PDB file of C-alpha atoms and ligand atoms in Angstrom:
ATOM      1  CA  MET Q   1     -42.762   2.813  43.664  1.00 98.00           C
ATOM      2  CA  ILE Q   2     -40.507   2.420  41.341  1.00 98.00           C
ATOM      3  CA  ARG Q   3     -38.063  -0.759  40.597  1.00 98.00           C
ATOM      4  CA  ILE Q   4     -34.833  -0.568  42.768  1.00 98.00           C
ATOM      5  CA  TYR Q   5     -31.534  -2.084  41.660  1.00 98.00           C
ATOM      6  CA  LYS Q   6     -28.940  -3.308  44.684  1.00 97.00           C
ATOM      7  CA  PRO Q   7     -25.777  -4.032  43.566  1.00 96.00           C
ATOM      8  CA  ALA Q   8     -25.126  -7.470  43.274  1.00 94.00           C
ATOM      9  CA  VAL Q   9     -21.941  -7.241  45.814  1.00 96.00           C
ATOM     10  CA  VAL Q  10     -22.812  -7.828  49.394  1.00 98.00           C
ATOM     11  CA  PRO Q  11     -21.816  -4.728  51.927  1.00 98.00           C
ATOM     12  CA  GLU Q  12     -18.733  -6.166  53.864  1.00 98.00           C
ATOM     13  CA  LYS Q  13     -20.375  -5.981  57.086  1.00 98.00           C
ATOM     14  CA  LEU Q  14     -23.572  -8.580  56.069  1.00 98.00           C
ATOM     15  CA  ALA Q  15     -21.293 -11.154  54.379  1.00 98.00           C
ATOM     16  CA  GLN Q  16     -18.958 -11.225  57.425  1.00 98.00           C
ATOM     17  CA  ASP Q  17     -20.659 -10.089  61.231  1.00 98.00           C
ATOM     18  CA  GLY Q  18     -24.123 -11.041  59.474  1.00 98.00           C
ATOM     19  CA  LYS Q  19     -23.280 -14.209  58.123  1.00 98.00           C
ATOM     20  CA  LYS Q  20     -22.024 -15.358  61.506  1.00 98.00           C
ATOM     21  CA  LYS Q  21     -24.983 -13.878  63.435  1.00 98.00           C
ATOM     22  CA  ARG Q  22     -27.246 -16.055  60.747  1.00 98.00           C
ATOM     23  CA  ARG Q  23     -25.417 -18.910  61.831  1.00 98.00           C
ATOM     24  CA  SER Q  24     -25.529 -18.446  65.646  1.00 97.00           C
ATOM     25  CA  HIS Q  25     -29.474 -17.601  64.922  1.00 98.00           C
ATOM     26  CA  CYS Q  26     -30.150 -20.724  63.320  1.00 98.00           C
ATOM     27  CA  SER Q  27     -28.471 -22.752  65.630  1.00 97.00           C
ATOM     28  CA  THR Q  28     -29.793 -21.973  68.518  1.00 97.00           C
ATOM     29  CA  TYR Q  29     -33.154 -21.836  67.089  1.00 98.00           C
ATOM     30  CA  SER Q  30     -32.501 -25.440  66.008  1.00 97.00           C
ATOM     31  CA  ARG Q  31     -31.722 -26.086  69.505  1.00 97.00           C
ATOM     32  CA  ASN Q  32     -35.320 -25.316  70.694  1.00 96.00           C
ATOM     33  CA  PRO Q  33     -37.564 -23.737  68.184  1.00 97.00           C
ATOM     34  CA  ASP Q  34     -40.544 -24.102  70.504  1.00 97.00           C
ATOM     35  CA  ALA Q  35     -39.271 -22.069  72.824  1.00 97.00           C
ATOM     36  CA  TYR Q  36     -39.125 -19.586  69.687  1.00 97.00           C
ATOM     37  CA  GLN Q  37     -42.525 -19.985  68.824  1.00 95.00           C
ATOM     38  CA  CYS Q  38     -44.407 -19.713  71.550  1.00 94.00           C
ATOM     39  CA  GLY Q  39     -42.312 -16.232  71.951  1.00 92.00           C
ATOM     40  CA  ASP Q  40     -40.473 -17.470  75.309  1.00 96.00           C
ATOM     41  CA  LYS Q  41     -37.354 -16.857  73.614  1.00 96.00           C
ATOM     42  CA  THR Q  42     -37.027 -14.258  71.264  1.00 96.00           C
ATOM     43  CA  PHE Q  43     -33.580 -13.486  69.331  1.00 97.00           C
ATOM     44  CA  SER Q  44     -31.835 -10.377  69.617  1.00 96.00           C
ATOM     45  CA  PHE Q  45     -30.483  -8.779  66.327  1.00 97.00           C
ATOM     46  CA  ASP Q  46     -27.593  -6.717  65.895  1.00 97.00           C
ATOM     47  CA  ARG Q  47     -28.641  -3.239  64.475  1.00 96.00           C
ATOM     48  CA  SER Q  48     -25.277  -2.302  64.356  1.00 97.00           C
ATOM     49  CA  ILE Q  49     -25.072  -5.103  61.199  1.00 98.00           C
ATOM     50  CA  TYR Q  50     -27.882  -4.691  59.560  1.00 98.00           C
ATOM     51  CA  SER Q  51     -28.369  -0.776  60.055  1.00 97.00           C
ATOM     52  CA  HIS Q  52     -24.618  -0.088  59.501  1.00 97.00           C
ATOM     53  CA  GLU Q  53     -23.570   2.944  58.092  1.00 96.00           C
ATOM     54  CA  SER Q  54     -21.844   0.902  55.065  1.00 97.00           C
ATOM     55  CA  VAL Q  55     -25.785  -1.155  54.454  1.00 97.00           C
ATOM     56  CA  LYS Q  56     -27.386   1.994  54.753  1.00 97.00           C
ATOM     57  CA  GLU Q  57     -25.264   4.127  52.177  1.00 96.00           C
ATOM     58  CA  ALA Q  58     -25.528   1.524  49.929  1.00 97.00           C
ATOM     59  CA  LEU Q  59     -29.105   1.448  50.438  1.00 97.00           C
ATOM     60  CA  ILE Q  60     -29.499   5.231  50.000  1.00 97.00           C
ATOM     61  CA  LYS Q  61     -27.421   5.049  46.688  1.00 97.00           C
ATOM     62  CA  ALA Q  62     -29.332   2.675  45.174  1.00 97.00           C
ATOM     63  CA  GLN Q  63     -33.105   4.216  46.298  1.00 97.00           C
ATOM     64  CA  HIS Q  64     -31.473   7.754  45.268  1.00 97.00           C
ATOM     65  CA  GLY Q  65     -32.291   8.572  48.919  1.00 97.00           C
ATOM     66  CA  LYS Q  66     -35.990   7.422  48.178  1.00 97.00           C
ATOM     67  CA  CYS Q  67     -38.019   5.809  50.426  1.00 97.00           C
ATOM     68  CA  CYS Q  68     -38.850   2.408  48.745  1.00 97.00           C
ATOM     69  CA  PHE Q  69     -42.175   2.099  49.321  1.00 97.00           C
ATOM     70  CA  CYS Q  70     -44.186   5.414  49.422  1.00 97.00           C
ATOM     71  CA  GLU Q  71     -41.016   7.358  47.142  1.00 98.00           C
ATOM     72  CA  ARG Q  72     -40.641  10.601  49.587  1.00 96.00           C
ATOM     73  CA  LEU Q  73     -37.042  11.647  49.294  1.00 96.00           C
ATOM     74  CA  ILE Q  74     -35.878  10.823  52.890  1.00 94.00           C
ATOM     75  CA  GLY Q  75     -32.147  11.018  52.003  1.00 86.00           C
ATOM     76  CA  THR Q  76     -29.959   9.973  55.189  1.00 87.00           C
ATOM     77  CA  ASP Q  77     -33.082   9.849  57.810  1.00 88.00           C
ATOM     78  CA  GLY Q  78     -34.453   6.615  56.384  1.00 91.00           C
ATOM     79  CA  ASP Q  79     -35.012   2.981  58.384  1.00 91.00           C
ATOM     80  CA  VAL Q  80     -33.015  -0.046  57.594  1.00 95.00           C
ATOM     81  CA  GLU Q  81     -36.265  -1.807  56.721  1.00 95.00           C
ATOM     82  CA  HIS Q  82     -36.926  -6.192  56.624  1.00 96.00           C
ATOM     83  CA  PHE Q  83     -38.868  -6.724  53.727  1.00 97.00           C
ATOM     84  CA  ARG Q  84     -39.875 -10.203  55.559  1.00 97.00           C
ATOM     85  CA  PRO Q  85     -40.324  -8.938  59.223  1.00 97.00           C
ATOM     86  CA  LYS Q  86     -37.289 -10.200  61.104  1.00 97.00           C
ATOM     87  CA  GLN Q  87     -38.182 -10.960  64.941  1.00 96.00           C
ATOM     88  CA  ALA Q  88     -42.563 -11.496  64.314  1.00 96.00           C
ATOM     89  CA  TYR Q  89     -44.815 -11.032  61.123  1.00 97.00           C
ATOM     90  CA  LYS Q  90     -48.664 -10.701  61.107  1.00 96.00           C
ATOM     91  CA  GLN Q  91     -51.153 -12.034  58.238  1.00 96.00           C
ATOM     92  CA  ALA Q  92     -53.176  -9.071  57.797  1.00 94.00           C
ATOM     93  CA  ASN Q  93     -53.788  -6.501  60.889  1.00 90.00           C
ATOM     94  CA  GLY Q  94     -55.859  -6.941  63.827  1.00 91.00           C
ATOM     95  CA  GLU Q  95     -54.711 -11.015  63.540  1.00 93.00           C
ATOM     96  CA  SER Q  96     -52.206 -12.207  66.236  1.00 92.00           C
ATOM     97  CA  LEU Q  97     -48.520 -11.920  65.364  1.00 94.00           C
ATOM     98  CA  GLN Q  98     -46.643 -14.889  65.097  1.00 96.00           C
ATOM     99  CA  ARG Q  99     -42.854 -16.237  66.376  1.00 96.00           C
ATOM    100  CA  PRO Q 100     -40.565 -16.262  65.317  1.00 96.00           C
ATOM    101  CA  GLY Q 101     -40.415 -13.999  62.222  1.00 96.00           C
ATOM    102  CA  TYR Q 102     -37.930 -14.234  59.578  1.00 98.00           C
ATOM    103  CA  TYR Q 103     -34.989 -14.245  61.902  1.00 98.00           C
ATOM    104  CA  TRP Q 104     -32.670 -16.024  59.147  1.00 98.00           C
ATOM    105  CA  LEU Q 105     -33.212 -13.339  56.800  1.00 98.00           C
ATOM    106  CA  ALA Q 106     -32.206 -10.443  59.654  1.00 98.00           C
ATOM    107  CA  TYR Q 107     -29.301  -9.239  57.842  1.00 98.00           C
ATOM    108  CA  GLU Q 108     -29.430 -10.844  54.159  1.00 98.00           C
ATOM    109  CA  TRP Q 109     -28.773  -7.975  51.813  1.00 98.00           C
ATOM    110  CA  ASP Q 110     -32.061  -8.860  49.442  1.00 96.00           C
ATOM    111  CA  ASN Q 111     -34.450  -8.648  52.610  1.00 97.00           C
ATOM    112  CA  LEU Q 112     -33.266  -4.922  53.504  1.00 98.00           C
ATOM    113  CA  TYR Q 113     -34.673  -1.545  52.008  1.00 97.00           C
ATOM    114  CA  LEU Q 114     -34.349   1.664  52.908  1.00 97.00           C
ATOM    115  CA  ALA Q 115     -38.114   3.247  54.201  1.00 96.00           C
ATOM    116  CA  CYS Q 116     -39.300   5.846  55.775  1.00 95.00           C
ATOM    117  CA  PRO Q 117     -40.578   6.096  59.492  1.00 91.00           C
ATOM    118  CA  ALA Q 118     -44.168   6.135  58.729  1.00 91.00           C
ATOM    119  CA  CYS Q 119     -43.935   3.400  55.824  1.00 92.00           C
ATOM    120  CA  ASN Q 120     -42.097   1.320  58.620  1.00 88.00           C
ATOM    121  CA  GLN Q 121     -42.984   1.684  61.699  1.00 83.00           C
ATOM    122  CA  ARG Q 122     -46.308   2.644  61.216  1.00 83.00           C
ATOM    123  CA  HIS Q 123     -47.855   1.067  58.446  1.00 85.00           C
ATOM    124  CA  LYS Q 124     -45.871  -1.939  57.517  1.00 87.00           C
ATOM    125  CA  GLN Q 125     -44.228  -2.759  60.732  1.00 90.00           C
ATOM    126  CA  ASN Q 126     -44.734  -6.334  61.348  1.00 94.00           C
ATOM    127  CA  LEU Q 127     -46.981  -7.100  58.339  1.00 96.00           C
ATOM    128  CA  PHE Q 128     -46.318  -9.774  55.700  1.00 97.00           C
ATOM    129  CA  PRO Q 129     -49.501 -10.837  54.231  1.00 97.00           C
ATOM    130  CA  LEU Q 130     -49.045 -14.071  51.593  1.00 98.00           C
ATOM    131  CA  LYS Q 131     -51.433 -15.308  49.105  1.00 97.00           C
ATOM    132  CA  ASN Q 132     -51.337 -18.947  50.766  1.00 97.00           C
ATOM    133  CA  PRO Q 133     -50.346 -18.637  53.920  1.00 96.00           C
ATOM    134  CA  ALA Q 134     -49.945 -22.590  54.550  1.00 96.00           C
ATOM    135  CA  LYS Q 135     -47.142 -21.986  52.650  1.00 96.00           C
ATOM    136  CA  ARG Q 136     -45.040 -19.864  55.003  1.00 97.00           C
ATOM    137  CA  ALA Q 137     -41.265 -20.671  55.591  1.00 97.00           C
ATOM    138  CA  ILE Q 138     -41.596 -20.566  59.157  1.00 95.00           C
ATOM    139  CA  ASP Q 139     -37.993 -21.499  59.800  1.00 96.00           C
ATOM    140  CA  HIS Q 140     -34.382 -21.489  58.029  1.00 97.00           C
ATOM    141  CA  LYS Q 141     -34.993 -25.041  56.952  1.00 97.00           C
ATOM    142  CA  GLN Q 142     -37.626 -23.986  54.715  1.00 96.00           C
ATOM    143  CA  ASP Q 143     -37.865 -22.219  50.985  1.00 95.00           C
ATOM    144  CA  VAL Q 144     -39.336 -18.385  51.424  1.00 97.00           C
ATOM    145  CA  ALA Q 145     -39.138 -19.289  47.364  1.00 95.00           C
ATOM    146  CA  GLN Q 146     -42.030 -20.989  47.847  1.00 95.00           C
ATOM    147  CA  GLU Q 147     -43.789 -18.025  49.625  1.00 97.00           C
ATOM    148  CA  GLN Q 148     -46.061 -15.480  47.055  1.00 97.00           C
ATOM    149  CA  PRO Q 149     -45.680 -12.079  49.302  1.00 98.00           C
ATOM    150  CA  LEU Q 150     -48.398 -10.175  48.313  1.00 97.00           C
ATOM    151  CA  PHE Q 151     -46.405  -7.259  49.353  1.00 97.00           C
ATOM    152  CA  ILE Q 152     -44.897  -5.771  45.731  1.00 98.00           C
ATOM    153  CA  ASP Q 153     -41.230  -6.486  46.414  1.00 98.00           C
ATOM    154  CA  PRO Q 154     -39.234  -3.202  44.500  1.00 98.00           C
ATOM    155  CA  GLY Q 155     -36.192  -5.611  44.274  1.00 98.00           C
ATOM    156  CA  LYS Q 156     -37.284  -8.143  42.428  1.00 97.00           C
ATOM    157  CA  GLU Q 157     -39.987  -7.134  40.720  1.00 97.00           C
ATOM    158  CA  ASN Q 158     -41.131  -3.917  38.905  1.00 98.00           C
ATOM    159  CA  PRO Q 159     -43.448  -2.088  41.039  1.00 98.00           C
ATOM    160  CA  GLU Q 160     -44.990   0.117  38.205  1.00 97.00           C
ATOM    161  CA  GLU Q 161     -46.812  -3.156  36.543  1.00 97.00           C
ATOM    162  CA  PHE Q 162     -48.827  -3.312  39.027  1.00 98.00           C
ATOM    163  CA  ILE Q 163     -49.684  -0.089  40.844  1.00 98.00           C
ATOM    164  CA  GLY Q 164     -50.701   2.751  38.340  1.00 97.00           C
ATOM    165  CA  PHE Q 165     -51.594   5.782  38.968  1.00 96.00           C
ATOM    166  CA  ARG Q 166     -54.773   8.316  38.191  1.00 94.00           C
ATOM    167  CA  SER Q 167     -53.497  11.796  38.637  1.00 93.00           C
ATOM    168  CA  GLU Q 168     -52.408  11.549  42.585  1.00 95.00           C
ATOM    169  CA  ILE Q 169     -54.305   8.094  43.338  1.00 96.00           C
ATOM    170  CA  ALA Q 170     -52.487   5.057  43.038  1.00 97.00           C
ATOM    171  CA  PHE Q 171     -54.533   2.192  42.101  1.00 97.00           C
ATOM    172  CA  ALA Q 172     -53.811  -1.902  41.553  1.00 98.00           C
ATOM    173  CA  ILE Q 173     -53.820  -1.951  37.694  1.00 97.00           C
ATOM    174  CA  LYS Q 174     -56.061  -4.498  36.653  1.00 97.00           C
ATOM    175  CA  GLY Q 175     -56.913  -5.138  40.271  1.00 97.00           C
ATOM    176  CA  ASN Q 176     -54.187  -7.139  41.082  1.00 98.00           C
ATOM    177  CA  GLN Q 177     -54.306  -8.189  44.549  1.00 98.00           C
ATOM    178  CA  LYS Q 178     -50.400  -7.241  45.159  1.00 97.00           C
ATOM    179  CA  GLY Q 179     -50.778  -3.971  44.188  1.00 98.00           C
ATOM    180  CA  LYS Q 180     -54.432  -3.245  45.985  1.00 98.00           C
ATOM    181  CA  VAL Q 181     -52.668  -4.912  49.812  1.00 97.00           C
ATOM    182  CA  THR Q 182     -49.213  -2.652  48.661  1.00 97.00           C
ATOM    183  CA  ILE Q 183     -51.425   0.356  48.286  1.00 97.00           C
ATOM    184  CA  ASP Q 184     -54.236  -0.776  51.077  1.00 96.00           C
ATOM    185  CA  ALA Q 185     -51.447  -2.012  54.012  1.00 95.00           C
ATOM    186  CA  LEU Q 186     -48.842   0.697  53.460  1.00 95.00           C
ATOM    187  CA  LYS Q 187     -51.546   3.784  52.879  1.00 96.00           C
ATOM    188  CA  LEU Q 188     -50.439   4.726  49.678  1.00 97.00           C
ATOM    189  CA  ASN Q 189     -53.304   6.706  49.564  1.00 97.00           C
ATOM    190  CA  GLN Q 190     -53.218   8.333  52.868  1.00 94.00           C
ATOM    191  CA  ARG Q 191     -51.117  10.790  55.138  1.00 92.00           C
ATOM    192  CA  SER Q 192     -49.721  13.544  53.030  1.00 95.00           C
ATOM    193  CA  LEU Q 193     -48.554  10.989  49.718  1.00 97.00           C
ATOM    194  CA  PRO Q 194     -51.564  12.254  47.774  1.00 97.00           C
ATOM    195  CA  GLU Q 195     -51.244  15.597  48.197  1.00 97.00           C
ATOM    196  CA  ALA Q 196     -47.491  15.788  47.806  1.00 97.00           C
ATOM    197  CA  ARG Q 197     -47.883  13.806  44.272  1.00 97.00           C
ATOM    198  CA  LEU Q 198     -50.470  16.214  43.039  1.00 96.00           C
ATOM    199  CA  GLN Q 199     -48.027  19.270  44.024  1.00 96.00           C
ATOM    200  CA  ARG Q 200     -45.235  17.799  41.993  1.00 96.00           C
ATOM    201  CA  LEU Q 201     -47.978  16.735  38.672  1.00 95.00           C
ATOM    202  CA  GLN Q 202     -49.571  20.011  38.778  1.00 94.00           C
ATOM    203  CA  LEU Q 203     -45.838  21.510  37.702  1.00 95.00           C
ATOM    204  CA  LEU Q 204     -45.330  19.122  35.350  1.00 95.00           C
ATOM    205  CA  ARG Q 205     -48.333  19.851  33.708  1.00 93.00           C
ATOM    206  CA  GLN Q 206     -47.384  24.019  33.640  1.00 95.00           C
ATOM    207  CA  LEU Q 207     -43.993  22.542  32.364  1.00 95.00           C
ATOM    208  CA  HIS Q 208     -45.795  20.258  29.678  1.00 94.00           C
ATOM    209  CA  GLN Q 209     -48.105  23.276  28.995  1.00 94.00           C
ATOM    210  CA  VAL Q 210     -45.331  25.937  27.719  1.00 96.00           C
ATOM    211  CA  VAL Q 211     -43.953  22.877  25.864  1.00 95.00           C
ATOM    212  CA  GLN Q 212     -46.884  22.916  23.906  1.00 93.00           C
ATOM    213  CA  LEU Q 213     -47.478  26.499  23.757  1.00 96.00           C
ATOM    214  CA  ALA Q 214     -44.215  26.452  22.398  1.00 96.00           C
ATOM    215  CA  ALA Q 215     -44.321  23.486  19.503  1.00 95.00           C
ATOM    216  CA  GLU Q 216     -47.852  26.471  17.970  1.00 96.00           C
ATOM    217  CA  GLN Q 217     -45.414  29.270  17.675  1.00 96.00           C
ATOM    218  CA  PRO Q 218     -42.058  27.513  16.638  1.00 95.00           C
ATOM    219  CA  GLU Q 219     -40.936  31.466  15.319  1.00 96.00           C
ATOM    220  CA  ASN Q 220     -41.266  32.336  18.841  1.00 96.00           C
ATOM    221  CA  ALA Q 221     -37.451  31.871  20.042  1.00 96.00           C
ATOM    222  CA  GLU Q 222     -37.901  32.901  23.426  1.00 96.00           C
ATOM    223  CA  LEU Q 223     -40.747  30.573  24.009  1.00 96.00           C
ATOM    224  CA  GLN Q 224     -38.229  28.030  22.370  1.00 97.00           C
ATOM    225  CA  GLU Q 225     -36.169  28.425  25.078  1.00 97.00           C
ATOM    226  CA  LEU Q 226     -38.335  28.291  27.960  1.00 97.00           C
ATOM    227  CA  ALA Q 227     -39.923  25.292  26.278  1.00 97.00           C
ATOM    228  CA  ARG Q 228     -36.009  23.836  26.360  1.00 97.00           C
ATOM    229  CA  GLU Q 229     -35.750  24.224  29.624  1.00 97.00           C
ATOM    230  CA  ALA Q 230     -39.531  22.578  30.276  1.00 97.00           C
ATOM    231  CA  LYS Q 231     -38.276  20.052  28.832  1.00 96.00           C
ATOM    232  CA  ASP Q 232     -34.970  19.278  31.024  1.00 97.00           C
ATOM    233  CA  SER Q 233     -37.235  19.655  34.184  1.00 97.00           C
ATOM    234  CA  ILE Q 234     -39.720  17.000  32.801  1.00 96.00           C
ATOM    235  CA  GLU Q 235     -36.561  14.746  32.104  1.00 96.00           C
ATOM    236  CA  LYS Q 236     -35.776  15.298  35.612  1.00 97.00           C
ATOM    237  CA  PHE Q 237     -38.777  14.331  37.061  1.00 97.00           C
ATOM    238  CA  LEU Q 238     -38.905  11.007  35.487  1.00 96.00           C
ATOM    239  CA  GLN Q 239     -35.925   9.644  36.499  1.00 97.00           C
ATOM    240  CA  ASP Q 240     -35.251   7.659  39.229  1.00 98.00           C
ATOM    241  CA  ASN Q 241     -34.342   9.624  41.482  1.00 97.00           C
ATOM    242  CA  ALA Q 242     -37.258  12.168  41.184  1.00 98.00           C
ATOM    243  CA  GLU Q 243     -39.517  11.671  44.045  1.00 97.00           C
ATOM    244  CA  PHE Q 244     -43.043  10.294  42.978  1.00 98.00           C
ATOM    245  CA  ALA Q 245     -41.205   9.536  39.412  1.00 98.00           C
ATOM    246  CA  ALA Q 246     -43.817   6.363  39.240  1.00 98.00           C
ATOM    247  CA  ALA Q 247     -46.987   9.082  39.257  1.00 97.00           C
ATOM    248  CA  VAL Q 248     -45.436  11.078  37.402  1.00 96.00           C
ATOM    249  CA  ARG Q 249     -44.538   8.842  34.493  1.00 96.00           C
ATOM    250  CA  CYS Q 250     -47.858   7.748  34.526  1.00 95.00           C
ATOM    251  CA  ALA Q 251     -49.646  11.204  33.971  1.00 94.00           C
ATOM    252  CA  LEU Q 252     -47.507  11.829  30.937  1.00 91.00           C
ATOM    253  CA  HIS Q 253     -48.008   8.482  29.408  1.00 89.00           C
ATOM    254  CA  THR Q 254     -51.746   9.666  29.476  1.00 87.00           C
ATOM    255  CA  GLN Q 255     -51.660  12.853  28.410  1.00 78.00           C
ATOM    256  CA  PHE Q 256     -52.680  14.337  31.784  1.00 78.00           C
ATOM    257  CA  GLN Q 257     -56.031  13.160  31.015  1.00 76.00           C
ATOM    258  CA  PHE Q 258     -56.743  12.652  34.163  1.00 74.00           C
ATOM    259  CA  VAL Q 259     -57.903  15.666  35.822  1.00 65.00           C
ATOM    260  CA  ILE Q 260     -55.284  17.292  37.881  1.00 60.00           C
ATOM    261  CA  GLY Q 261     -56.128  19.501  40.838  1.00 53.00           C
TER     262      GLY Q 261
HETATM  263 ZN1  LIG G   1     -42.223   6.045  52.713  1.00 70.27          ZN
END
């Protein structure tokens, strides 16, 4: 995961239609909160607003076409994911689903990211653990700023301060709880992710070796040229738009002290 910088200007669709919908959800909820809390009534959210082409495009651009959690390149195939779940939430896997969810944030720019289907639909789903569940905002009259989420919010904090990598394996820096919960819940060390990171790191190490070799043979012009190209490629691997940039940065930062493949 890396920090995501979304433009401050809210996409028009959310600012107009989203705002209207939000107002309507809040007033229907206020008329009968009990019915929403017991699940007799549920909200029907308008996907054509939060998943509108313009919203998706803005997210793709801000996230360089990558999943906000696993850093896989997904291009236009990603889902618009709600950081705080809109319909219902769970404090932990295996616990019951609580209703309603964060209905008032369904069309909020701050609450939206682009995620791959595996991260969004299979792993995160309705999970939204808090350090202190008693402080959870349960309706629009309460303030989510009082919450201490255990998922890293990549639009508000720098994930690289919480999650580091030993070679292809993610770990929580100094055992921090937020990093640990995010890695475990989103299965960042499972699926095909470690394998995909490893492939990238192996390539990176080869490039790094060329650079080192060239430093030892300054008179070899051909090698110097290869080293220049290798440095350019390494530079590209480090950028925000590169797949698995966080793992690549850790590998270079530690000079590959962790054995790679
Ligand atoms: Zn993902």
